[in-house]
CSV table of C-alpha atoms in Angstrom, one decimal:
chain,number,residue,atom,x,y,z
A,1,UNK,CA,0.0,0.0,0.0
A,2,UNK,CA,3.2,2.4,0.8
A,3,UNK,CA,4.5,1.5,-2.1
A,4,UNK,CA,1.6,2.1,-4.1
A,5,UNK,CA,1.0,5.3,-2.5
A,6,UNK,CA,4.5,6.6,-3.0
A,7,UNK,CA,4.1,6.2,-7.1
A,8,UNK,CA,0.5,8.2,-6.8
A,9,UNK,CA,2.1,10.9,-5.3
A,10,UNK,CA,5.3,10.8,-7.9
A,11,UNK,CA,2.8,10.6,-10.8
A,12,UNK,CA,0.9,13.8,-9.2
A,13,UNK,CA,4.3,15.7,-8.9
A,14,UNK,CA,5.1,15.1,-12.4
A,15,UNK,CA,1.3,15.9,-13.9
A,16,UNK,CA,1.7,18.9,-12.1
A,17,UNK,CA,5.4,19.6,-13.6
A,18,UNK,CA,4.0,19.0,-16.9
A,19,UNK,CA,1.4,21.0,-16.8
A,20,UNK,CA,3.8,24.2,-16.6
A,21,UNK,CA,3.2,25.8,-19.7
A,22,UNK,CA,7.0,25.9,-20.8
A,23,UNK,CA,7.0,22.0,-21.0
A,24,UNK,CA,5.2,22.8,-24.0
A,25,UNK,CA,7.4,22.8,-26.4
A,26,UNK,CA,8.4,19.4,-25.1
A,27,UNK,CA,5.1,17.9,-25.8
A,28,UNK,CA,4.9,19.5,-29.7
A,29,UNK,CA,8.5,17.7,-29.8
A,30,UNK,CA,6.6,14.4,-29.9
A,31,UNK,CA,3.3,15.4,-31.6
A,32,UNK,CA,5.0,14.4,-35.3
A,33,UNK,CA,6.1,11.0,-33.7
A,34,UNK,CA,3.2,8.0,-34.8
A,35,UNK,CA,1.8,5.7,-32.1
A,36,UNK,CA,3.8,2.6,-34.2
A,37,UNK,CA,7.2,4.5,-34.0
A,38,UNK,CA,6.4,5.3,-30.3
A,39,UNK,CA,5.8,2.1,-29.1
A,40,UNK,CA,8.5,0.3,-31.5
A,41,UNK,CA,11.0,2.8,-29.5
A,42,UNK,CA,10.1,1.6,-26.5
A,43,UNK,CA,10.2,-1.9,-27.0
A,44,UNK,CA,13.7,-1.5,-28.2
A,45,UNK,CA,14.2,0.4,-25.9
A,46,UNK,CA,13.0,-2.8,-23.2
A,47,UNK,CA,15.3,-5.0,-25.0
A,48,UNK,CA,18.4,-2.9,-23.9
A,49,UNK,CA,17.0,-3.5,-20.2
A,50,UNK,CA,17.0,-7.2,-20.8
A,51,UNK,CA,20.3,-7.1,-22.2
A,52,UNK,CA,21.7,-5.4,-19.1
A,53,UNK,CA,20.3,-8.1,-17.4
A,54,UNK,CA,21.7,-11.0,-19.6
A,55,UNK,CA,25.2,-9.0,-18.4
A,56,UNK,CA,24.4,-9.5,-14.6
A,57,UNK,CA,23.6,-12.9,-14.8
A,58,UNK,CA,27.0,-14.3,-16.9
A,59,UNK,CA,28.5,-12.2,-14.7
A,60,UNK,CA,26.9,-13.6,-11.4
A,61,UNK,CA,26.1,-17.0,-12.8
A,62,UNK,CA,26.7,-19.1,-10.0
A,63,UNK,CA,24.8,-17.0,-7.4
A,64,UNK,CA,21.4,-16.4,-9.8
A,65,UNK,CA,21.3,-19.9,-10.8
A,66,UNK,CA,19.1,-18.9,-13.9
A,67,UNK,CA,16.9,-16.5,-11.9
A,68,UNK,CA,16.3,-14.2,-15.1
A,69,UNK,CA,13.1,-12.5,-13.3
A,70,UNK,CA,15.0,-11.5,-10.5
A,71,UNK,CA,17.8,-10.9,-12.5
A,72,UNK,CA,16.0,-8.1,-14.3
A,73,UNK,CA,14.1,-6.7,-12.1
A,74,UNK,CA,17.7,-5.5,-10.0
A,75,UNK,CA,18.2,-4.3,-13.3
A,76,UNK,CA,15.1,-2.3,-14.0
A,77,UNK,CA,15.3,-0.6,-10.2
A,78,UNK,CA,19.0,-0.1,-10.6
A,79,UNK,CA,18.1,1.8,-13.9
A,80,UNK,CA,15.3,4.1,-12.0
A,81,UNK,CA,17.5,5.1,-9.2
A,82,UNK,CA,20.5,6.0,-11.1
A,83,UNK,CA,17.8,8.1,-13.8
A,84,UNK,CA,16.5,9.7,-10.6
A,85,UNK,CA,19.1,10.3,-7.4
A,86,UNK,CA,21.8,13.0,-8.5
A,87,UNK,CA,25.6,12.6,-9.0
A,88,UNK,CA,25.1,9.0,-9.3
A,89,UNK,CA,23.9,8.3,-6.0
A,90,UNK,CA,21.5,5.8,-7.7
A,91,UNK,CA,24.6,3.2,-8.1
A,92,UNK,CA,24.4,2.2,-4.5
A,93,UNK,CA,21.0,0.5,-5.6
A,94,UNK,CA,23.0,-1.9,-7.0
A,95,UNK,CA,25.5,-3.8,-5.1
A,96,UNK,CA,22.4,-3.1,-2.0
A,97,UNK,CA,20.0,-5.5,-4.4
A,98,UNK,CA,22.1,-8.0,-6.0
A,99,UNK,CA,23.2,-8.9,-1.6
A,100,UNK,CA,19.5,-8.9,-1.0
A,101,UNK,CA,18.1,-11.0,-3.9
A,102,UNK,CA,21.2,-13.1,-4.5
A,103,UNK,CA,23.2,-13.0,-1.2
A,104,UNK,CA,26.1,-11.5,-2.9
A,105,UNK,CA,28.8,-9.6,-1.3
A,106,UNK,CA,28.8,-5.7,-1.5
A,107,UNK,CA,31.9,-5.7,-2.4
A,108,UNK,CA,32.3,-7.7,-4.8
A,109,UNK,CA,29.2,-6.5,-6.3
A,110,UNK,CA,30.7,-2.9,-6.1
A,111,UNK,CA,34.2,-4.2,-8.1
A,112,UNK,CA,31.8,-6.2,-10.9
A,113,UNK,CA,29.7,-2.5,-11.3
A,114,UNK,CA,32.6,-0.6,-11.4
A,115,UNK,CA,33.5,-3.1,-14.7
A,116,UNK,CA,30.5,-2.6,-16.0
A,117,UNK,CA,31.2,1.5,-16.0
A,118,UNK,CA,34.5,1.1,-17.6
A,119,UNK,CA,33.4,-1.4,-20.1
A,120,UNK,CA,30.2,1.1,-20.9
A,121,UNK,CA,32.6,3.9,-21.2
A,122,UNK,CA,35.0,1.7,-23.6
A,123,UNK,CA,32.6,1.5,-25.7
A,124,UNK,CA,30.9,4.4,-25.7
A,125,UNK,CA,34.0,6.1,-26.1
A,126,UNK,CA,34.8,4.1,-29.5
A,127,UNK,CA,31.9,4.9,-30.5
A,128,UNK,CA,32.0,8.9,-30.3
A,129,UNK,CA,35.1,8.6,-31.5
A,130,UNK,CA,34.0,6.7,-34.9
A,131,UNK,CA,30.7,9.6,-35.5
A,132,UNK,CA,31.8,12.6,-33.8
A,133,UNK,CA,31.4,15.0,-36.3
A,134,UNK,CA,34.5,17.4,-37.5
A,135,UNK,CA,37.2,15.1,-36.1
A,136,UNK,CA,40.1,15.4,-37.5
A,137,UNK,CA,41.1,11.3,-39.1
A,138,UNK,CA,43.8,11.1,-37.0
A,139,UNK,CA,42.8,12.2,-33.7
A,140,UNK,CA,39.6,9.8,-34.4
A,141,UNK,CA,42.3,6.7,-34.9
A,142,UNK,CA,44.1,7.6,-31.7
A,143,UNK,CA,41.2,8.1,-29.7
A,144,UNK,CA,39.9,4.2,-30.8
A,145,UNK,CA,43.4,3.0,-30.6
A,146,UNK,CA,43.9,4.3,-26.8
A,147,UNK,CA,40.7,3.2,-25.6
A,148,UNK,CA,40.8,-0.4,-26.9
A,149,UNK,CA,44.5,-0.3,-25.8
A,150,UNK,CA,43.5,0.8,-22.6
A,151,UNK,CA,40.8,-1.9,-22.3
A,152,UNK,CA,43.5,-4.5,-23.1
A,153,UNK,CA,45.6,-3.3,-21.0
A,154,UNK,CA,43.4,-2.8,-17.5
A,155,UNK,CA,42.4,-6.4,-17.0
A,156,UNK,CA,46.3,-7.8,-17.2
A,157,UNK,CA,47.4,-5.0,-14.9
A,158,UNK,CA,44.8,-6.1,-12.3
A,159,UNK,CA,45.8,-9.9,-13.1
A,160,UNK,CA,49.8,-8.8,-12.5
A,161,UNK,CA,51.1,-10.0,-9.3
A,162,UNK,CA,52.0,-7.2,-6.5
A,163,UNK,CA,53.6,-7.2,-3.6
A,164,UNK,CA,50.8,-4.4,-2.1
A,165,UNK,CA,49.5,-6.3,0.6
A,166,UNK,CA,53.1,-5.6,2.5
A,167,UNK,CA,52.8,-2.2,2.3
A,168,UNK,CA,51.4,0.4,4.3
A,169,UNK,CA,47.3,0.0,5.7
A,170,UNK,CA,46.2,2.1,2.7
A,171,UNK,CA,48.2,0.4,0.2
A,172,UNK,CA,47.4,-2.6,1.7
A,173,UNK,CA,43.8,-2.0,1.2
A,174,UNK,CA,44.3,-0.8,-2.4
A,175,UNK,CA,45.8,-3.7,-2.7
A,176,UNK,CA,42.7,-5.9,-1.5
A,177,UNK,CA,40.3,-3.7,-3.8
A,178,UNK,CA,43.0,-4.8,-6.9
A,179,UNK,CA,42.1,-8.5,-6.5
A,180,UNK,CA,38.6,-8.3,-6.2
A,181,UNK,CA,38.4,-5.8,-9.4
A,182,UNK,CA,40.8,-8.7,-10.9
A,183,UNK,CA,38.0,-11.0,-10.1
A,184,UNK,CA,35.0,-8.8,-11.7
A,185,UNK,CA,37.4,-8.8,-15.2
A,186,UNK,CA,37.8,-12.6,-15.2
A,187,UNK,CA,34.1,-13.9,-14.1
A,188,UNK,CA,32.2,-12.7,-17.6
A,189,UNK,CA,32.4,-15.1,-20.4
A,190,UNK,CA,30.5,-12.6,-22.6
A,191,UNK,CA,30.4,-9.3,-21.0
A,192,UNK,CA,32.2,-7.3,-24.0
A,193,UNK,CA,29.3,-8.9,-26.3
A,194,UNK,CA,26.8,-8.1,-23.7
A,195,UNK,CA,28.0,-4.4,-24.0
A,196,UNK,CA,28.9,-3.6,-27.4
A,197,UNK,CA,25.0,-5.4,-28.0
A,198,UNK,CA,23.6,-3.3,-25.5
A,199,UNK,CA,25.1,0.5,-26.6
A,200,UNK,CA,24.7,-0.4,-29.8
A,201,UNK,CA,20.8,-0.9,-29.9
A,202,UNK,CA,20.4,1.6,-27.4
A,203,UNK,CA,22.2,4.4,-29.5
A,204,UNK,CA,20.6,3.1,-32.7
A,205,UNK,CA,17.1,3.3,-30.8
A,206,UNK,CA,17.7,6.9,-29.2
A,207,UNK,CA,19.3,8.7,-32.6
A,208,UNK,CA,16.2,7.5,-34.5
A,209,UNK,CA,13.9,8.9,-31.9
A,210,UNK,CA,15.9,11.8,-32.2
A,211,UNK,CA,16.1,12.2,-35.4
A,212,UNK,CA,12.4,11.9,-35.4
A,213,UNK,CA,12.2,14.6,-32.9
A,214,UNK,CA,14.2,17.0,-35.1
A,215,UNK,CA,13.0,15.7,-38.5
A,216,UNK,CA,16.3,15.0,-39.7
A,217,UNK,CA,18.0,12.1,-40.9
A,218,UNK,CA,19.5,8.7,-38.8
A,219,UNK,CA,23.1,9.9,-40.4
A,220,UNK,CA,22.9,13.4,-38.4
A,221,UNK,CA,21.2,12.7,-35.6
A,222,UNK,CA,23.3,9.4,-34.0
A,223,UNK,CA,25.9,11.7,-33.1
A,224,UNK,CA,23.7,13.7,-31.1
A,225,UNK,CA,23.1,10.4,-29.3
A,226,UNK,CA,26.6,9.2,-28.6
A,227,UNK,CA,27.5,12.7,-27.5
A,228,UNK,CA,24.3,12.7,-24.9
A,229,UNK,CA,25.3,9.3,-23.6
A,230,UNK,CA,28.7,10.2,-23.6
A,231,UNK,CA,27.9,12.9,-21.4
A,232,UNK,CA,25.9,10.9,-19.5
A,233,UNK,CA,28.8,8.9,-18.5
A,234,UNK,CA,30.4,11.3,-16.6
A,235,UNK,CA,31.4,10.3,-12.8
A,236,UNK,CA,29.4,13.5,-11.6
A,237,UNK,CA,25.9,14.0,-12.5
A,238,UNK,CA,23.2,16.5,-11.5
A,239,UNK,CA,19.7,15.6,-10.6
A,240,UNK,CA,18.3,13.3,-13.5
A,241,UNK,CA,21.5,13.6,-15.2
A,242,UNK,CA,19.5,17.1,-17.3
A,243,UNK,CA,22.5,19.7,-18.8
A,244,UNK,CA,25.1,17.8,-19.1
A,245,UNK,CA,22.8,15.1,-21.4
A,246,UNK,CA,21.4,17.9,-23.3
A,247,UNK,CA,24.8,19.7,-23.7
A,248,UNK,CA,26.4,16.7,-24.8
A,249,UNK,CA,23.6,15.9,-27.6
A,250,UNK,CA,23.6,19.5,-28.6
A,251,UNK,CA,27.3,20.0,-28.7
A,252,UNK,CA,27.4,16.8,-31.3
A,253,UNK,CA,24.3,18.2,-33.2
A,254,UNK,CA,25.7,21.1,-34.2
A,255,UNK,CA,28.8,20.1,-36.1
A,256,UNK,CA,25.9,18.2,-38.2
A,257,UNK,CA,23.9,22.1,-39.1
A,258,UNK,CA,21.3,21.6,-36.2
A,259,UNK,CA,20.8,25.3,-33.8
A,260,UNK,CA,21.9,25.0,-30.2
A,261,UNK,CA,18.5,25.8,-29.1
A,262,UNK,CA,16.7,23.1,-31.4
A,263,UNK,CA,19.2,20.4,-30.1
A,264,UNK,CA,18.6,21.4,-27.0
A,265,UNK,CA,14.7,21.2,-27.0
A,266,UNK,CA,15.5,17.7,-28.9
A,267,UNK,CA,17.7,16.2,-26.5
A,268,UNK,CA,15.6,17.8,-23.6
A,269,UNK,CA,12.3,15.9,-25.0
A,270,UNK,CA,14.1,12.1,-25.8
A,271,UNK,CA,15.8,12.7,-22.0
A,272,UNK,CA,12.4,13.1,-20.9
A,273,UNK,CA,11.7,9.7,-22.6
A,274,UNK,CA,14.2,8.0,-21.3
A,275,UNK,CA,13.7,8.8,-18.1
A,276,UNK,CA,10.0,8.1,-17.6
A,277,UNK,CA,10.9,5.0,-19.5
A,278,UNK,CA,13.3,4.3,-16.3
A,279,UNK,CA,11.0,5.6,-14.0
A,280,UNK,CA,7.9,3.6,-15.4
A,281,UNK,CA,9.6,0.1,-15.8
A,282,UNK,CA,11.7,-0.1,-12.4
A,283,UNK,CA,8.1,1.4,-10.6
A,284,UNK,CA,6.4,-1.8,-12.0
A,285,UNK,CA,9.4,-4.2,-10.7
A,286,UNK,CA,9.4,-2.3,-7.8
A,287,UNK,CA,6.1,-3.0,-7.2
A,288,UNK,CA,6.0,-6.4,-8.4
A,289,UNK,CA,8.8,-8.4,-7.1
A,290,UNK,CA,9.6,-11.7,-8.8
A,291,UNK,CA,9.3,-15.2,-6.7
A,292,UNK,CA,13.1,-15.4,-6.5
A,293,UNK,CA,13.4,-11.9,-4.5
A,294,UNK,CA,13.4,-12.3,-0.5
A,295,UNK,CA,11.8,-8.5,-0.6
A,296,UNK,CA,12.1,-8.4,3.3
A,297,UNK,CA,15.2,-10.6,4.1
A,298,UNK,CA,18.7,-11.0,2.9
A,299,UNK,CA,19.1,-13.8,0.1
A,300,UNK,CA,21.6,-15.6,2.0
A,301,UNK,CA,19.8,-15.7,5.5
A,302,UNK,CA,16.1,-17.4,6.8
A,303,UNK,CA,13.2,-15.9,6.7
A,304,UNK,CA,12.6,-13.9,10.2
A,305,UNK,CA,9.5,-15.3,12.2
C-alpha cells in the first residue's frame, strides 16, 4: 500500500510539472512521432534493459542460478534510481540489491559495477570517436586506438602479481580492492558482447527517436546520441543527469547544421523519454517483485518469524 502510495504521489508531482506551460514545447516535440514509431522505441528500448540483465547474470552465474526474473528486475530498479538520485547516488542500488536478492557480497558486487562502468565507457567512447562529427582522421584513430589499448591493458594489470598487501594500511587495502576488481574482469564469459549489443541498440534506438524529434535524418542525428550518452557517463551527474545530457547531444548536433536551441529542446524531449521509460519500468518491478526476490530478508539468511 506504501509503495503504491509513494508512485500516486510521484505521478501527481510530475502531472503537475508537466502542466507548466514551458513543457510545452516538449510535448509539440513528440506530436510528429506516430503511435507505431512510439511504441517500436520503447520496446527496443526494453530490450536494452534485458540485455543489461543477460550482463548481470554471466557475470553472477553461480549466485542467480538462472533466476532471469529477478535478474531483471535489480536491473530495472537499478536503472530508475541511477535516472532519478543525483551525482550517481542511484549506483548504490546496485550492489544493495544483488546482496538482498542473491546474497552477494557488497563488495564484490561494487568491483563487478565498477566493470560494468568502464566497459560502458569503452565503448561508448569508441563509438564517439567513430561519428563525432569534424574530427580530424587522426585524432579519431588515436582516440579508438587508446581506448581499446586501454581496455587491453586494464584487466592484465589487475591480473599482475604485487607485492601491495606488504605495504602500508592504505596500500594494503588498495591492494585488496586490486584483486577483487581482478576477479570482476575474469568472471564474464561474454560481458564485452553483452556491452557492445547493448550500446549499440540503445544508440541506434535513441538517434532514430531523435532524429524523429528533429526531423532529420538517422546519419545526423546518432551523433547527437553518442555525444548525450557520452555525457551521460560522466562520474558526476546533476539531478536526473538534465545539462550535461542535453549539452552533450547539442554540442554533437551542431557540427551536423542543427541550432543549439533546437538540439537542446530535442535532446531535452528524448531525456524526458528516457527517463520516464526508467521511471515507469523499475516502478512496476518495484512493485512487483519476482518469486526469486526475499523483498524483506537478505538472500543468504532465513526468513525472520
Amino acid at each position: 500500500m506504501k509503495k503504491a502510495f509513494s508512485i500516486i504521489v510521484t505521478l501527481a508531482l510530475l502531472a503537475w510539472l508537466a502542466a507548466d506551460s514551458r513543457w510545452k514545447m516538449v510535448g509539440d516535440a513528440f506530436a510528429s512521432i506516430t503511435p507505431g514509431a512510439f511504441a517500436a522505441v520503447t520496446l527496443a528500448l526494453f530490450v536494452t534493459y534485458v540485455l543489461r540483465a543477460l550482463r548481470v547474470c554471466d557475470e553472477f552465474r553461480d549466485e542467480v542460478n538462472g533466476r532471469f526474473g529477478a535478474c531483471l528486475r535489480v536491473i530495472l530498479i537499478h536503472n530508475a534510481m541511477i535516472n532519478v538520485v543525483p551525482f550517481r547516488g542511484g549506483e548504490t542500488a546496485f550492489p544493495l540489491l544483488l546482496r538482498r536478492v542473491f546474497g552477494i557480497s557488497i563488495v564484490r558486487a561494487g568491483a563487478s559495477l565498477l566493470w560494468f562502468r568502464l566497459q560502458d565507457a569503452f565503448v561508448v567512447g569508441v563509438l564517439a570517436c567513430l561519428v563525432w562529427p569534424g574530427l580530424h582522421p587522426a585524432l579519431r584513430a588515436a582516440g579508438i586506438a587508446a581506448l581499446i589499448a586501454s581496455a587491453w591493458y586494464l584487466p592484465r594489470w589487475s591480473r599482475a602479481p604485487h607485492d601491495w598487501a606488504g605495504r602500508g594500511s592504505i596500500v594494503s587495502k588498495l591492494g585488496k580492492l586490486r584483486d577483487i576488481f581482478t576477479e570482476a574482469t575474469r568472471r564474464s564469459r561474454y560481458g564485452w558482447w553483452w556491452t557492445v549489443a547493448n550500446w549499440t541498440l540503445k544508440l541506434a534506438v535513441q538517434g532514430w527517436l531523435l532524429a524523429m524529434l528533429l526531423g532529420t535524418s538517422f546519419q545526423t542525428a546518432f551523433p547527437g546520441a553518442v555525444g548525450a550518452e557520452a555525457a551521460a557517463i560522466l562520474p558526476v551527474q546533476g539531478v536526473a543527469g538534465f545539462g550535461t545530457y542535453e549539452a552533450g547531444a547539442a554540442a554533437a548536433l551542431l557540427y551536423s547544421g542543427i541550432a543549439m536551441k533546437n538540439g537542446l529542446q530535442a535532446a531535452l524531449a528524448l531525456h524526458l523519454f528516457i527517463l520516464c521509460s526508467a521511471v515507469a519500468t523499475g516502478a512496476i518491478a518495484w512493485l512487483f517483485p519476482s518469486k526469486s526476490t526475499l523483498p524483506e530478508t537478505p538472500a543468504t539468511g532465513p526468513a525472520r518469524k
